[in-house]
Short mmCIF file of C-alpha atoms in Angstrom, two decimals:
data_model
loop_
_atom_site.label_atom_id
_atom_site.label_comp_id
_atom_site.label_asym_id
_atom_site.label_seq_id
_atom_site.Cartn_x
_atom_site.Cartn_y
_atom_site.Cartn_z
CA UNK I 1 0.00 0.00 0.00
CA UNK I 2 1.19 3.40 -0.38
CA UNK I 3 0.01 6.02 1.15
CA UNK I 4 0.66 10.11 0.66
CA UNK I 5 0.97 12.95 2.83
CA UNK I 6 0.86 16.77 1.93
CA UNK I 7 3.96 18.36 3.71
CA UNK I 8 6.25 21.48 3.92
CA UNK I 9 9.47 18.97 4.17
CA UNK I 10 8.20 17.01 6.79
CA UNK I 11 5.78 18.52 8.25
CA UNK I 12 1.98 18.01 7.79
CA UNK I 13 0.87 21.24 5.18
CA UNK I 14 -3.15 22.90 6.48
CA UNK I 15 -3.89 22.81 2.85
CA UNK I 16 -3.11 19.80 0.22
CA UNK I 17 -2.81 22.06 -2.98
CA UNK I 18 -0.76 24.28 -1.46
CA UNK I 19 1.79 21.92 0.06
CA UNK I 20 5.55 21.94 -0.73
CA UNK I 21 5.63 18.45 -1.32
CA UNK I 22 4.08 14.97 -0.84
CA UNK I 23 5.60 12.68 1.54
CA UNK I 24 4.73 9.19 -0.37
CA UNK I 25 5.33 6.14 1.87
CA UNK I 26 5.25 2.19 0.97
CA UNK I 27 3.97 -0.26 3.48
CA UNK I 28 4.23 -4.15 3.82
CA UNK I 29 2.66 -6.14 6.89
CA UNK I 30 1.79 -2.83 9.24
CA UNK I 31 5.11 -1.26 8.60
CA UNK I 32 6.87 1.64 6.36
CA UNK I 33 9.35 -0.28 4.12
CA UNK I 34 9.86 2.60 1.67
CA UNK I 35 9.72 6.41 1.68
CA UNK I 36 10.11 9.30 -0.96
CA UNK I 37 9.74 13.29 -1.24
CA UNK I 38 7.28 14.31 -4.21
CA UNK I 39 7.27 17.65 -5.01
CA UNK I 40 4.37 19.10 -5.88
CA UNK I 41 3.91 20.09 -9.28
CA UNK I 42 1.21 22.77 -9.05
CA UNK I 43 -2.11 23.12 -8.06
CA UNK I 44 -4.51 23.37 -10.54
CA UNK I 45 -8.13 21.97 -10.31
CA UNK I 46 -8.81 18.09 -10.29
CA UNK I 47 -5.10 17.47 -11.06
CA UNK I 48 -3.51 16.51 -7.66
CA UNK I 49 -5.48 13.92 -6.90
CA UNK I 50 -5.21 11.96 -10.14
CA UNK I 51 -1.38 12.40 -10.21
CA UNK I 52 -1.23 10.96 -6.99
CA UNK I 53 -3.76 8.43 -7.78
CA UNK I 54 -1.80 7.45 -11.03
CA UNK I 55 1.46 6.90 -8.71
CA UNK I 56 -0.03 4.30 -6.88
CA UNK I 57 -1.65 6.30 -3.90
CA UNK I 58 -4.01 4.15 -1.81
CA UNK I 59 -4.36 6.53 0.99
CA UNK I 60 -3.89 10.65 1.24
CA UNK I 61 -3.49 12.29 4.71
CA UNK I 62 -3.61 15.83 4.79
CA UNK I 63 -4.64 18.74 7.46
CA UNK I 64 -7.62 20.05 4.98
CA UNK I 65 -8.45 19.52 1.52
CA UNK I 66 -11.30 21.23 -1.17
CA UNK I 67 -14.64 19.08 -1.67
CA UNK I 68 -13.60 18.65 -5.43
CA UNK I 69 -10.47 16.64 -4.65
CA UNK I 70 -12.01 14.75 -2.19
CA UNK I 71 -14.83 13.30 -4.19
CA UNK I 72 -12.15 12.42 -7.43
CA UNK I 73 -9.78 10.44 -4.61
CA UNK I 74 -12.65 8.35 -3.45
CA UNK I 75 -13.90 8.37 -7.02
CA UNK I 76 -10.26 7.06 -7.19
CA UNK I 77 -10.56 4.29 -4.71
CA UNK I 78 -8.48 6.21 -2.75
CA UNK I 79 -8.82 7.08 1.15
CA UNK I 80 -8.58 10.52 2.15
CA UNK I 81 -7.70 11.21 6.02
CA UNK I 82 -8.41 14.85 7.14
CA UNK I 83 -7.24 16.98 10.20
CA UNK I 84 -4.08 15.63 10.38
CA UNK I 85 -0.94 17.57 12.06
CA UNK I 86 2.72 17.35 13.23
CA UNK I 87 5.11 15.08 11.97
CA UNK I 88 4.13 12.78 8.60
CA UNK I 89 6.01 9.68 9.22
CA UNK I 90 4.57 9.56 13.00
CA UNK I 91 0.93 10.03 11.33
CA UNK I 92 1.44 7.08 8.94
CA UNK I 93 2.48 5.31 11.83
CA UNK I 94 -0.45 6.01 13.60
CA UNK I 95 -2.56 5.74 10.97
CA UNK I 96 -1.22 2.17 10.22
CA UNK I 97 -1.92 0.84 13.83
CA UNK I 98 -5.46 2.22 14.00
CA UNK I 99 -5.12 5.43 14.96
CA UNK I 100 -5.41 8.42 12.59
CA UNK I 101 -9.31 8.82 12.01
CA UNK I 102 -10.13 11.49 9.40
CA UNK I 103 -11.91 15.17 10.74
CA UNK I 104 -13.51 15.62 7.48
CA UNK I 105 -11.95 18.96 7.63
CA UNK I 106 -12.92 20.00 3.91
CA UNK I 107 -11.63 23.44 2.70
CA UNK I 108 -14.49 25.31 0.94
CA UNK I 109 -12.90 28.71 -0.02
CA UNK I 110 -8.96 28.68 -1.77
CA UNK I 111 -8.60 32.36 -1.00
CA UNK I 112 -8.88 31.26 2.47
CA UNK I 113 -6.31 28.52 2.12
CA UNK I 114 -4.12 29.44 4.66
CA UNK I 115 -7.27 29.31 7.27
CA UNK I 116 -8.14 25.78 7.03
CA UNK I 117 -7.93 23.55 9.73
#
């Protein structure tokens, strides 16, 4: 399975089409086995999820996300986990064993992109 994170380096990003990159992790049996920086090529509408989708993505964690990229990941097959902060690895990890359960925090204005939590 692999599953993506929007980040600034590291670091869980408010906003998935503004992030600095995508953290994209491989798992096997409950545990990372692989890891790799994506950056992000540019946010334009509907074409985020589908590049991510068309890597392999299984799962995207992110702290908020629009309503339009939402409903083309699950239209995807792919889970989208929302409200997530802090560190990206550690939220993978806690997604893995259970832990991470999505906010639903959807984003409904980009000029207020910075606001979204």
């Amino acid at each position: 399975m692999k599953i993506a994170v929007s980040c600034n380096g590291n670091q869980i990003w408010a906003h998935f089409g503004h992030c600095e990159n995508f953290m994209i992790y491989d798992e096997e049996g409950g545990k990372i086995v692989g890891e790799e920086s994506v950056a992000n090529p540019g946010h334009r509408p509907g074409f985020l999820p589908n590049f991510l989708a068309d890597r392999g993505v299984n799962v995207m964690i992110s702290g908020g996300m629009g309503g339009g990229a939402v409903d083309i990941f699950n239209s995807r097959n792919v889970e989208v986990i929302l409200g997530a902060q802090g560190d990206a690895r550690e939220a993978v990890e806690a997604y893995l064993r259970g832990e991470l359960k999505s906010t639903g925090s959807i984003c409904h204005e980009h000029a207020h992109a910075d606001e979204c939590h």
